[in-house]
CSV table of N, CA and C in Angstrom, one decimal:
chain,number,residue,atom,x,y,z
A,1,MET,N,24.4,-1.6,10.2
A,1,MET,CA,23.4,-1.0,9.4
A,1,MET,C,22.2,-0.7,10.2
A,2,HIS,N,21.7,0.5,10.0
A,2,HIS,CA,20.5,1.0,10.8
A,2,HIS,C,19.3,0.2,10.3
A,3,CYS,N,18.3,0.2,11.2
A,3,CYS,CA,17.0,-0.5,10.9
A,3,CYS,C,16.3,0.1,9.6
A,4,LEU,N,16.4,1.4,9.5
A,4,LEU,CA,15.7,2.0,8.3
A,4,LEU,C,16.5,1.6,7.0
A,5,GLU,N,17.8,1.5,7.1
A,5,GLU,CA,18.6,1.1,5.9
A,5,GLU,C,18.2,-0.3,5.5
A,6,VAL,N,18.1,-1.2,6.5
A,6,VAL,CA,17.7,-2.6,6.2
A,6,VAL,C,16.4,-2.6,5.6
A,7,HIS,N,15.4,-1.8,6.1
A,7,HIS,CA,14.0,-1.8,5.6
A,7,HIS,C,14.1,-1.4,4.1
A,8,ARG,N,14.8,-0.3,3.8
A,8,ARG,CA,14.9,0.2,2.4
A,8,ARG,C,15.5,-0.8,1.5
A,9,SER,N,16.5,-1.6,2.0
A,9,SER,CA,17.2,-2.6,1.2
A,9,SER,C,16.2,-3.7,0.9
A,10,LEU,N,15.4,-4.1,1.9
A,10,LEU,CA,14.4,-5.1,1.7
A,10,LEU,C,13.3,-4.7,0.7
A,11,VAL,N,12.9,-3.4,0.8
A,11,VAL,CA,11.9,-2.9,-0.1
A,11,VAL,C,12.4,-2.9,-1.6
A,12,ALA,N,13.6,-2.4,-1.7
A,12,ALA,CA,14.3,-2.4,-3.1
A,12,ALA,C,14.4,-3.8,-3.6
A,13,GLY,N,14.8,-4.7,-2.8
A,13,GLY,CA,14.9,-6.1,-3.2
A,13,GLY,C,13.6,-6.7,-3.6
A,14,SER,N,12.5,-6.3,-2.9
A,14,SER,CA,11.2,-6.8,-3.2
A,14,SER,C,10.7,-6.4,-4.5
A,15,VAL,N,11.0,-5.1,-4.9
A,15,VAL,CA,10.6,-4.6,-6.2
A,15,VAL,C,11.3,-5.4,-7.3
A,16,VAL,N,12.6,-5.5,-7.2
A,16,VAL,CA,13.4,-6.2,-8.2
A,16,VAL,C,12.9,-7.6,-8.3
A,17,SER,N,12.7,-8.3,-7.2
A,17,SER,CA,12.3,-9.7,-7.2
A,17,SER,C,11.0,-9.9,-7.9
A,18,ALA,N,10.0,-9.0,-7.6
A,18,ALA,CA,8.7,-9.0,-8.2
A,18,ALA,C,8.8,-8.8,-9.7
A,19,ALA,N,9.6,-7.9,-10.1
A,19,ALA,CA,9.7,-7.7,-11.6
A,19,ALA,C,10.3,-8.9,-12.2
A,20,ILE,N,11.4,-9.5,-11.7
A,20,ILE,CA,12.0,-10.6,-12.2
A,20,ILE,C,11.1,-11.8,-12.2
A,21,LEU,N,10.3,-12.0,-11.2
A,21,LEU,CA,9.4,-13.1,-11.1
A,21,LEU,C,8.3,-13.0,-12.1
A,22,ALA,N,7.7,-11.7,-12.2
A,22,ALA,CA,6.7,-11.5,-13.2
A,22,ALA,C,7.1,-11.8,-14.6
A,23,LEU,N,8.3,-11.4,-14.9
A,23,LEU,CA,8.9,-11.6,-16.3
A,23,LEU,C,9.2,-13.1,-16.5
A,24,SER,N,9.7,-13.8,-15.5
A,24,SER,CA,10.0,-15.2,-15.6
A,24,SER,C,8.8,-16.1,-15.7
A,25,LEU,N,7.7,-15.6,-15.2
A,25,LEU,CA,6.5,-16.5,-15.2
A,25,LEU,C,5.7,-16.3,-16.5
A,26,GLY,N,6.3,-15.6,-17.4
A,26,GLY,CA,5.6,-15.4,-18.7
A,26,GLY,C,4.7,-14.2,-18.8
A,27,SER,N,4.7,-13.3,-17.9
A,27,SER,CA,3.8,-12.2,-17.9
A,27,SER,C,4.5,-11.0,-18.7
A,28,ALA,N,5.6,-11.3,-19.4
A,28,ALA,CA,6.2,-10.3,-20.3
A,28,ALA,C,5.3,-9.9,-21.4
A,29,ALA,N,4.5,-10.8,-21.9
A,29,ALA,CA,3.5,-10.5,-22.9
A,29,ALA,C,2.4,-9.5,-22.3
A,30,ALA,N,2.0,-9.8,-21.1
A,30,ALA,CA,1.0,-8.9,-20.5
A,30,ALA,C,1.6,-7.5,-20.3
A,31,ILE,N,2.9,-7.4,-19.9
A,31,ILE,CA,3.5,-6.1,-19.7
A,31,ILE,C,3.6,-5.3,-21.0
A,32,ALA,N,3.9,-6.1,-22.1
A,32,ALA,CA,4.1,-5.4,-23.4
A,32,ALA,C,2.8,-5.2,-24.1
A,33,ALA,N,1.7,-5.8,-23.7
A,33,ALA,CA,0.4,-5.6,-24.3
A,33,ALA,C,-0.1,-4.2,-24.2
A,34,PRO,N,-0.9,-3.8,-25.2
A,34,PRO,CA,-1.5,-2.5,-25.1
A,34,PRO,C,-2.3,-2.3,-23.8
A,35,VAL,N,-2.2,-1.1,-23.2
A,35,VAL,CA,-2.9,-0.8,-22.0
A,35,VAL,C,-4.2,-0.2,-22.3
A,36,PRO,N,-5.3,-0.8,-21.7
A,36,PRO,CA,-6.6,-0.1,-21.9
A,36,PRO,C,-6.7,1.3,-21.4
A,37,ALA,N,-7.6,2.1,-21.9
A,37,ALA,CA,-7.7,3.5,-21.5
A,37,ALA,C,-7.8,3.6,-20.0
A,38,VAL,N,-8.6,2.8,-19.3
A,38,VAL,CA,-8.7,2.8,-17.9
A,38,VAL,C,-8.5,1.4,-17.4
A,39,SER,N,-7.6,1.2,-16.4
A,39,SER,CA,-7.4,-0.1,-15.8
A,39,SER,C,-7.1,0.1,-14.3
A,40,THR,N,-7.5,-0.9,-13.5
A,40,THR,CA,-7.2,-0.9,-12.1
A,40,THR,C,-6.5,-2.2,-11.8
A,41,THR,N,-5.3,-2.1,-11.2
A,41,THR,CA,-4.5,-3.3,-10.9
A,41,THR,C,-4.3,-3.3,-9.4
A,42,GLU,N,-4.8,-4.4,-8.7
A,42,GLU,CA,-4.4,-4.6,-7.3
A,42,GLU,C,-3.0,-5.0,-7.2
A,43,PHE,N,-2.3,-4.6,-6.1
A,43,PHE,CA,-0.9,-5.0,-5.9
A,43,PHE,C,-0.9,-6.6,-5.8
A,44,GLN,N,0.0,-7.2,-6.4
A,44,GLN,CA,0.1,-8.6,-6.4
A,44,GLN,C,0.4,-9.2,-5.0
A,45,VAL,N,1.1,-8.4,-4.2
A,45,VAL,CA,1.4,-8.8,-2.8
A,45,VAL,C,0.9,-7.7,-1.9
A,46,PRO,N,0.0,-8.1,-0.9
A,46,PRO,CA,-0.5,-7.0,0.0
A,46,PRO,C,0.5,-6.6,1.1
A,47,VAL,N,0.2,-5.5,1.7
A,47,VAL,CA,1.0,-5.0,2.8
A,47,VAL,C,0.4,-5.7,4.1
A,48,THR,N,1.3,-6.2,4.9
A,48,THR,CA,0.9,-6.9,6.1
A,48,THR,C,1.5,-6.2,7.4
A,49,PHE,N,0.7,-6.3,8.4
A,49,PHE,CA,1.2,-5.7,9.7
A,49,PHE,C,0.5,-6.3,10.9
A,50,LEU,N,1.1,-6.2,12.0
A,50,LEU,CA,0.4,-6.7,13.3
A,50,LEU,C,-0.4,-5.5,13.8
A,51,SER,N,-1.7,-5.8,14.1
A,51,SER,CA,-2.5,-4.8,14.7
A,51,SER,C,-2.5,-5.0,16.2
A,52,ALA,N,-2.1,-4.0,17.0
A,52,ALA,CA,-2.0,-4.1,18.4
A,52,ALA,C,-3.2,-3.5,19.1
A,53,CYS,N,-4.3,-3.4,18.4
A,53,CYS,CA,-5.6,-3.1,18.9
A,53,CYS,C,-6.0,-1.6,19.1
A,54,GLY,N,-5.0,-0.7,19.1
A,54,GLY,CA,-5.4,0.7,19.1
A,54,GLY,C,-4.7,1.5,20.1
A,55,VAL,N,-5.0,2.8,20.1
A,55,VAL,CA,-4.3,3.8,20.8
A,55,VAL,C,-4.7,3.6,22.3
A,56,GLY,N,-3.6,3.6,23.2
A,56,GLY,CA,-3.8,3.6,24.6
A,56,GLY,C,-3.9,2.3,25.3
A,57,PHE,N,-4.0,1.2,24.6
A,57,PHE,CA,-3.9,-0.1,25.2
A,57,PHE,C,-3.4,-1.1,24.3
A,58,ARG,N,-3.0,-2.3,24.8
A,58,ARG,CA,-2.4,-3.3,24.0
A,58,ARG,C,-3.2,-4.6,24.1
A,59,CYS,N,-3.1,-5.4,23.1
A,59,CYS,CA,-3.7,-6.7,23.1
A,59,CYS,C,-2.7,-7.7,23.5
A,60,TYR,N,-3.1,-8.8,24.1
A,60,TYR,CA,-2.1,-9.8,24.4
A,60,TYR,C,-1.8,-10.7,23.1
A,61,LEU,N,-2.7,-10.8,22.2
A,61,LEU,CA,-2.5,-11.5,21.0
A,61,LEU,C,-2.9,-10.6,19.8
A,62,PRO,N,-1.9,-9.8,19.3
A,62,PRO,CA,-2.2,-9.0,18.1
A,62,PRO,C,-2.5,-9.8,16.9
A,63,THR,N,-3.4,-9.2,16.1
A,63,THR,CA,-3.8,-10.0,14.9
A,63,THR,C,-3.1,-9.5,13.7
A,64,LEU,N,-3.0,-10.4,12.7
A,64,LEU,CA,-2.3,-10.0,11.4
A,64,LEU,C,-3.4,-9.3,10.6
A,65,ALA,N,-3.0,-8.2,10.0
A,65,ALA,CA,-3.8,-7.4,9.1
A,65,ALA,C,-3.2,-7.3,7.8
A,66,ALA,N,-4.0,-7.2,6.7
A,66,ALA,CA,-3.4,-7.0,5.4
A,66,ALA,C,-4.2,-5.9,4.6
A,67,VAL,N,-3.5,-5.0,4.0
A,67,VAL,CA,-4.1,-4.0,3.1
A,67,VAL,C,-3.6,-4.2,1.7
A,68,THR,N,-4.5,-4.2,0.8
A,68,THR,CA,-4.2,-4.4,-0.6
A,68,THR,C,-4.4,-3.1,-1.4
A,69,PRO,N,-3.3,-2.4,-1.7
A,69,PRO,CA,-3.4,-1.2,-2.5
A,69,PRO,C,-3.7,-1.5,-3.9
A,70,SER,N,-4.2,-0.5,-4.7
A,70,SER,CA,-4.4,-0.7,-6.1
A,70,SER,C,-3.9,0.5,-6.9
A,71,ALA,N,-3.7,0.3,-8.1
A,71,ALA,CA,-3.2,1.4,-9.0
A,71,ALA,C,-4.2,1.5,-10.2
A,72,ARG,N,-4.8,2.7,-10.3
A,72,ARG,CA,-5.7,3.0,-11.4
A,72,ARG,C,-5.1,3.9,-12.4
A,73,THR,N,-5.0,3.5,-13.7
A,73,THR,CA,-4.4,4.3,-14.7
A,73,THR,C,-5.5,4.8,-15.7
A,74,ASP,N,-6.0,6.0,-15.4
A,74,ASP,CA,-7.1,6.5,-16.3
A,74,ASP,C,-6.7,7.7,-17.0
A,75,ALA,N,-5.5,8.3,-16.8
A,75,ALA,CA,-5.0,9.4,-17.6
A,75,ALA,C,-3.6,9.1,-18.0
A,76,PRO,N,-3.2,9.5,-19.2
A,76,PRO,CA,-1.9,9.1,-19.7
A,76,PRO,C,-0.8,9.6,-18.7
A,77,GLY,N,0.1,8.7,-18.4
A,77,GLY,CA,1.3,9.1,-17.5
A,77,GLY,C,0.9,9.3,-16.1
A,78,ALA,N,-0.3,9.0,-15.6
A,78,ALA,CA,-0.7,9.3,-14.2
A,78,ALA,C,-1.3,8.0,-13.6
A,79,VAL,N,-1.1,7.9,-12.3
A,79,VAL,CA,-1.6,6.7,-11.6
A,79,VAL,C,-2.3,7.2,-10.3
A,80,SER,N,-3.5,6.7,-10.0
A,80,SER,CA,-4.2,7.0,-8.8
A,80,SER,C,-4.0,5.7,-7.9
A,81,PHE,N,-3.4,5.9,-6.7
A,81,PHE,CA,-3.2,4.8,-5.8
A,81,PHE,C,-4.3,4.9,-4.8
A,82,ALA,N,-4.9,3.7,-4.5
A,82,ALA,CA,-6.0,3.6,-3.5
A,82,ALA,C,-5.8,2.4,-2.7
A,83,ALA,N,-6.6,2.2,-1.7
A,83,ALA,CA,-6.5,1.0,-0.8
A,83,ALA,C,-7.9,0.6,-0.4
A,84,ALA,N,-8.1,-0.7,-0.3
A,84,ALA,CA,-9.3,-1.3,0.3
A,84,ALA,C,-9.0,-1.4,1.9
A,85,PRO,N,-10.1,-1.4,2.7
A,85,PRO,CA,-9.9,-1.6,4.1
A,85,PRO,C,-9.1,-2.8,4.4
A,86,PRO,N,-8.4,-2.8,5.5
A,86,PRO,CA,-7.6,-3.9,5.9
A,86,PRO,C,-8.4,-5.2,6.2
A,87,THR,N,-7.9,-6.3,6.0
A,87,THR,CA,-8.6,-7.6,6.3
A,87,THR,C,-7.9,-8.1,7.6
A,88,THR,N,-8.7,-8.3,8.6
A,88,THR,CA,-8.3,-8.9,9.9
A,88,THR,C,-9.4,-9.8,10.4
A,89,ILE,N,-9.2,-10.4,11.5
A,89,ILE,CA,-10.2,-11.3,12.0
A,89,ILE,C,-11.4,-10.5,12.4
A,90,SER,N,-11.2,-9.4,13.1
A,90,SER,CA,-12.3,-8.4,13.4
A,90,SER,C,-11.8,-7.0,13.0
A,91,ILE,N,-12.3,-6.6,11.9
A,91,ILE,CA,-11.9,-5.3,11.4
A,91,ILE,C,-12.4,-4.2,12.3
A,92,THR,N,-11.6,-3.3,12.6
A,92,THR,CA,-12.0,-2.1,13.3
A,92,THR,C,-11.3,-0.9,12.6
A,93,TRP,N,-11.8,0.3,12.9
A,93,TRP,CA,-11.2,1.5,12.3
A,93,TRP,C,-9.8,1.7,12.9
A,94,LEU,N,-9.5,1.0,14.0
A,94,LEU,CA,-8.1,1.1,14.6
A,94,LEU,C,-7.1,0.5,13.7
A,95,ASP,N,-7.5,-0.5,12.9
A,95,ASP,CA,-6.5,-1.1,11.9
A,95,ASP,C,-6.3,-0.3,10.7
A,96,CYS,N,-7.1,0.8,10.5
A,96,CYS,CA,-7.1,1.6,9.3
A,96,CYS,C,-6.0,2.7,9.5
A,97,ILE,N,-4.8,2.4,8.9
A,97,ILE,CA,-3.7,3.3,9.0
A,97,ILE,C,-3.2,3.7,7.6
A,98,ASP,N,-2.5,4.8,7.5
A,98,ASP,CA,-2.0,5.3,6.2
A,98,ASP,C,-1.0,4.3,5.6
A,99,VAL,N,-1.0,4.3,4.3
A,99,VAL,CA,-0.1,3.4,3.5
A,99,VAL,C,0.8,4.3,2.6
A,100,THR,N,2.1,4.1,2.7
A,100,THR,CA,3.1,4.8,1.9
A,100,THR,C,3.4,3.9,0.7
A,101,VAL,N,3.4,4.6,-0.5
A,101,VAL,CA,3.7,3.9,-1.7
A,101,VAL,C,5.0,4.5,-2.3
A,102,HIS,N,6.0,3.7,-2.6
A,102,HIS,CA,7.2,4.0,-3.3
A,102,HIS,C,7.2,3.4,-4.7
A,103,TRP,N,7.3,4.3,-5.7
A,103,TRP,CA,7.2,3.7,-7.1
A,103,TRP,C,8.4,4.1,-7.9
A,104,ARG,N,8.5,3.3,-9.0
A,104,ARG,CA,9.6,3.5,-9.9
A,104,ARG,C,9.1,3.1,-11.3
A,105,ASN,N,9.3,4.1,-12.3
A,105,ASN,CA,8.9,3.8,-13.6
A,105,ASN,C,10.2,3.0,-14.2
A,106,LEU,N,10.0,1.8,-14.5
A,106,LEU,CA,11.2,1.0,-15.0
A,106,LEU,C,11.6,1.3,-16.4
A,107,THR,N,10.7,2.0,-17.1
A,107,THR,CA,11.0,2.4,-18.5
A,107,THR,C,11.8,3.7,-18.5
A,108,THR,N,11.5,4.7,-17.6
A,108,THR,CA,12.2,6.0,-17.7
A,108,THR,C,13.1,6.2,-16.5
A,109,GLY,N,13.0,5.4,-15.4
A,109,GLY,CA,13.8,5.6,-14.2
A,109,GLY,C,13.2,6.6,-13.2
A,110,VAL,N,12.1,7.3,-13.5
A,110,VAL,CA,11.5,8.3,-12.6
A,110,VAL,C,11.0,7.5,-11.4
A,111,THR,N,11.2,8.2,-10.2
A,111,THR,CA,10.8,7.6,-8.9
A,111,THR,C,10.0,8.6,-8.1
A,112,GLY,N,9.3,8.1,-7.1
A,112,GLY,CA,8.5,8.9,-6.3
A,112,GLY,C,7.9,8.2,-5.1
A,113,THR,N,7.4,9.0,-4.2
A,113,THR,CA,6.7,8.4,-3.0
A,113,THR,C,5.5,9.2,-2.7
A,114,THR,N,4.4,8.5,-2.3
A,114,THR,CA,3.2,9.2,-2.0
A,114,THR,C,2.6,8.4,-0.8
A,115,GLU,N,1.5,9.0,-0.2
A,115,GLU,CA,0.9,8.3,0.9
A,115,GLU,C,-0.6,8.3,0.6
A,116,ILE,N,-1.2,7.1,0.8
A,116,ILE,CA,-2.6,6.9,0.7
A,116,ILE,C,-3.1,7.1,2.1
A,117,ARG,N,-3.8,8.2,2.4
A,117,ARG,CA,-4.3,8.5,3.7
A,117,ARG,C,-5.7,8.0,4.0
A,118,ARG,N,-5.9,7.6,5.2
A,118,ARG,CA,-7.2,7.1,5.6
A,118,ARG,C,-8.1,8.3,5.9
A,119,VAL,N,-9.4,8.1,5.6
A,119,VAL,CA,-10.4,9.1,5.9
A,119,VAL,C,-10.8,9.0,7.4
A,120,PRO,N,-10.8,10.1,8.2
A,120,PRO,CA,-11.3,9.9,9.6
A,120,PRO,C,-12.6,9.2,9.6
A,121,PRO,N,-12.8,8.3,10.6
A,121,PRO,CA,-14.0,7.5,10.7
A,121,PRO,C,-15.3,8.4,10.7
A,122,ASP,N,-16.3,7.9,10.0
A,122,ASP,CA,-17.6,8.6,10.0
A,122,ASP,C,-18.5,7.7,10.8
A,123,TYR,N,-18.8,8.0,12.0
A,123,TYR,CA,-19.5,7.2,12.9
A,123,TYR,C,-21.0,7.1,12.5
A,124,SER,N,-21.5,7.9,11.5
A,124,SER,CA,-22.9,7.7,11.1
A,124,SER,C,-23.0,6.5,10.2
A,125,ARG,N,-21.9,6.0,9.7
A,125,ARG,CA,-21.9,4.8,8.8
A,125,ARG,C,-21.9,3.6,9.7
A,126,ALA,N,-22.1,2.4,9.1
A,126,ALA,CA,-22.0,1.1,9.8
A,126,ALA,C,-20.6,0.9,10.1
A,127,PRO,N,-20.3,0.2,11.3
A,127,PRO,CA,-18.9,0.0,11.7
A,127,PRO,C,-18.0,-0.6,10.7
A,128,GLY,N,-18.5,-1.4,9.8
A,128,GLY,CA,-17.7,-2.0,8.8
A,128,GLY,C,-17.3,-1.0,7.7
A,129,GLU,N,-17.9,0.2,7.7
A,129,GLU,CA,-17.6,1.2,6.7
A,129,GLU,C,-16.8,2.4,7.3
A,130,TRP,N,-16.3,2.2,8.5
A,130,TRP,CA,-15.5,3.3,9.2
A,130,TRP,C,-14.1,3.5,8.5
A,131,CYS,N,-13.6,2.4,7.9
A,131,CYS,CA,-12.2,2.5,7.3
A,131,CYS,C,-12.4,2.7,5.8
A,132,ARG,N,-12.0,3.9,5.4
A,132,ARG,CA,-11.9,4.3,4.0
A,132,ARG,C,-10.7,5.1,3.7
A,133,TYR,N,-10.2,5.0,2.5
A,133,TYR,CA,-9.0,5.7,2.1
A,133,TYR,C,-9.3,6.8,1.0
A,134,ASN,N,-8.5,7.9,1.0
A,134,ASN,CA,-8.5,8.9,0.0
A,134,ASN,C,-7.5,8.5,-1.1
A,135,PRO,N,-7.9,8.3,-2.3
A,135,PRO,CA,-6.9,8.0,-3.4
A,135,PRO,C,-6.0,9.2,-3.6
A,136,THR,N,-4.8,8.9,-4.0
A,136,THR,CA,-3.8,9.9,-4.3
A,136,THR,C,-3.3,9.7,-5.7
A,137,THR,N,-3.1,10.7,-6.5
A,137,THR,CA,-2.7,10.6,-7.9
A,137,THR,C,-1.3,11.2,-8.0
A,138,VAL,N,-0.5,10.5,-8.8
A,138,VAL,CA,0.9,10.9,-9.1
A,138,VAL,C,1.2,10.8,-10.5
A,139,VAL,N,2.1,11.6,-11.0
A,139,VAL,CA,2.6,11.5,-12.4
A,139,VAL,C,3.8,10.6,-12.5
A,140,THR,N,3.6,9.4,-13.1
A,140,THR,CA,4.7,8.5,-13.2
A,140,THR,C,5.4,8.5,-14.6
A,141,GLY,N,4.6,9.0,-15.6
A,141,GLY,CA,5.0,8.9,-17.0
A,141,GLY,C,4.6,7.5,-17.5
A,142,SER,N,4.6,7.4,-18.8
A,142,SER,CA,4.2,6.1,-19.4
A,142,SER,C,5.3,5.1,-19.3
A,143,GLY,N,4.9,3.8,-19.2
A,143,GLY,CA,5.8,2.7,-19.1
A,143,GLY,C,5.4,1.7,-18.0
A,144,THR,N,6.3,0.8,-17.7
A,144,THR,CA,6.1,-0.2,-16.7
A,144,THR,C,6.5,0.4,-15.4
A,145,VAL,N,5.6,0.3,-14.4
A,145,VAL,CA,5.8,0.9,-13.1
A,145,VAL,C,5.8,-0.2,-12.0
A,146,ALA,N,6.8,-0.2,-11.2
A,146,ALA,CA,6.9,-1.1,-10.1
A,146,ALA,C,6.7,-0.3,-8.8
A,147,ALA,N,6.0,-0.8,-7.9
A,147,ALA,CA,5.7,-0.1,-6.6
A,147,ALA,C,5.7,-1.0,-5.4
A,148,THR,N,6.2,-0.5,-4.3
A,148,THR,CA,6.1,-1.1,-3.0
A,148,THR,C,5.3,-0.3,-2.1
A,149,ALA,N,4.6,-0.9,-1.2
A,149,ALA,CA,3.8,-0.1,-0.2
A,149,ALA,C,4.1,-0.7,1.2
A,150,ASP,N,4.0,0.2,2.1
A,150,ASP,CA,4.2,-0.3,3.5
A,150,ASP,C,3.5,0.7,4.5
A,151,VAL,N,3.4,0.3,5.7
A,151,VAL,CA,2.8,1.1,6.8
A,151,VAL,C,3.8,1.5,7.8
A,152,ALA,N,5.1,1.5,7.5
A,152,ALA,CA,6.1,1.8,8.5
A,152,ALA,C,6.0,3.2,9.0
A,153,ALA,N,5.8,4.2,8.2
A,153,ALA,CA,5.7,5.6,8.7
A,153,ALA,C,4.5,5.7,9.6
A,154,ALA,N,3.3,5.2,9.1
A,154,ALA,CA,2.1,5.3,10.0
A,154,ALA,C,2.3,4.6,11.3
A,155,ALA,N,2.9,3.4,11.2
A,155,ALA,CA,3.1,2.6,12.4
A,155,ALA,C,4.0,3.3,13.4
A,156,SER,N,5.0,4.0,12.9
A,156,SER,CA,5.9,4.8,13.8
A,156,SER,C,5.1,5.9,14.5
A,157,ARG,N,4.1,6.5,13.7
A,157,ARG,CA,3.3,7.6,14.3
A,157,ARG,C,2.4,7.1,15.4
A,158,THR,N,1.7,5.9,15.1
A,158,THR,CA,0.7,5.5,16.1
A,158,THR,C,1.3,4.7,17.2
A,159,GLY,N,2.4,3.9,16.9
A,159,GLY,CA,3.0,3.1,17.9
A,159,GLY,C,2.2,1.8,18.2
A,160,ASP,N,1.1,1.6,17.6
A,160,ASP,CA,0.3,0.5,17.9
A,160,ASP,C,0.2,-0.6,16.8
A,161,HIS,N,1.1,-0.5,15.8
A,161,HIS,CA,1.1,-1.4,14.7
A,161,HIS,C,2.6,-1.8,14.5
A,162,ARG,N,2.8,-3.0,14.0
A,162,ARG,CA,4.1,-3.5,13.7
A,162,ARG,C,4.1,-4.0,12.2
A,163,PRO,N,4.9,-3.3,11.3
A,163,PRO,CA,4.9,-3.7,9.9
A,163,PRO,C,5.5,-5.2,9.9
A,164,ILE,N,5.0,-6.0,9.0
A,164,ILE,CA,5.5,-7.3,8.7
A,164,ILE,C,6.2,-7.4,7.4
A,165,SER,N,5.4,-7.1,6.3
A,165,SER,CA,6.0,-7.1,5.0
A,165,SER,C,5.4,-6.0,4.1
A,166,SER,N,6.2,-5.6,3.1
A,166,SER,CA,5.8,-4.6,2.2
A,166,SER,C,4.9,-5.3,1.1
A,167,GLY,N,4.0,-4.5,0.5
A,167,GLY,CA,3.2,-4.9,-0.6
A,167,GLY,C,4.0,-4.6,-1.9
A,168,VAL,N,3.7,-5.3,-2.9
A,168,VAL,CA,4.4,-5.1,-4.2
A,168,VAL,C,3.4,-5.1,-5.4
A,169,GLY,N,3.6,-4.2,-6.3
A,169,GLY,CA,2.7,-4.2,-7.5
A,169,GLY,C,3.5,-3.8,-8.7
A,170,LEU,N,3.1,-4.4,-9.8
A,170,LEU,CA,3.8,-4.1,-11.1
A,170,LEU,C,2.7,-3.9,-12.1
A,171,PHE,N,2.7,-2.8,-12.8
A,171,PHE,CA,1.6,-2.5,-13.7
A,171,PHE,C,2.1,-1.6,-14.8
A,172,GLN,N,1.3,-1.5,-15.9
A,172,GLN,CA,1.6,-0.7,-17.1
A,172,GLN,C,0.8,0.6,-17.1
A,173,VAL,N,1.5,1.7,-17.4
A,173,VAL,CA,0.9,3.0,-17.5
A,173,VAL,C,1.0,3.5,-18.9
A,174,ARG,N,-0.1,3.9,-19.5
A,174,ARG,CA,-0.1,4.4,-20.9
A,174,ARG,C,0.4,5.8,-21.0
């Protein structure tokens, strides 16, 4: 089995596991409850990766970084995915990499993929504000939506990050 096939299998298993876990922990009532007009849900599991310090050089001790995507449902049948800056021991804009989101509407079966892209660093801001993301909006349709997020595509482009685990989110879209 190829590495990409193994990764996809793990992602699919993560979504199913998260949905089963959420339902078994008694959150079925929360899933069936009416959805407010506007709601933002952070992914229950963040995306994690090893930061190897940046383009052109390597660190001897890469640090673990985590990005927590969120889903905002402010229009019927649509979701805006966004992300907060990564958390690391010492955050730098070098840890700010694109996040790919794979989603599935569990009610209708509709699926899709999108990417939350980072904004190029604005050096006129304070260093802690160099990492920002552009939200991306997709049409999922109404229902329960499960999503996984990862940095595998961005890590393969930069070569300076190593994905550890996918993020997982489960939320309701009106």
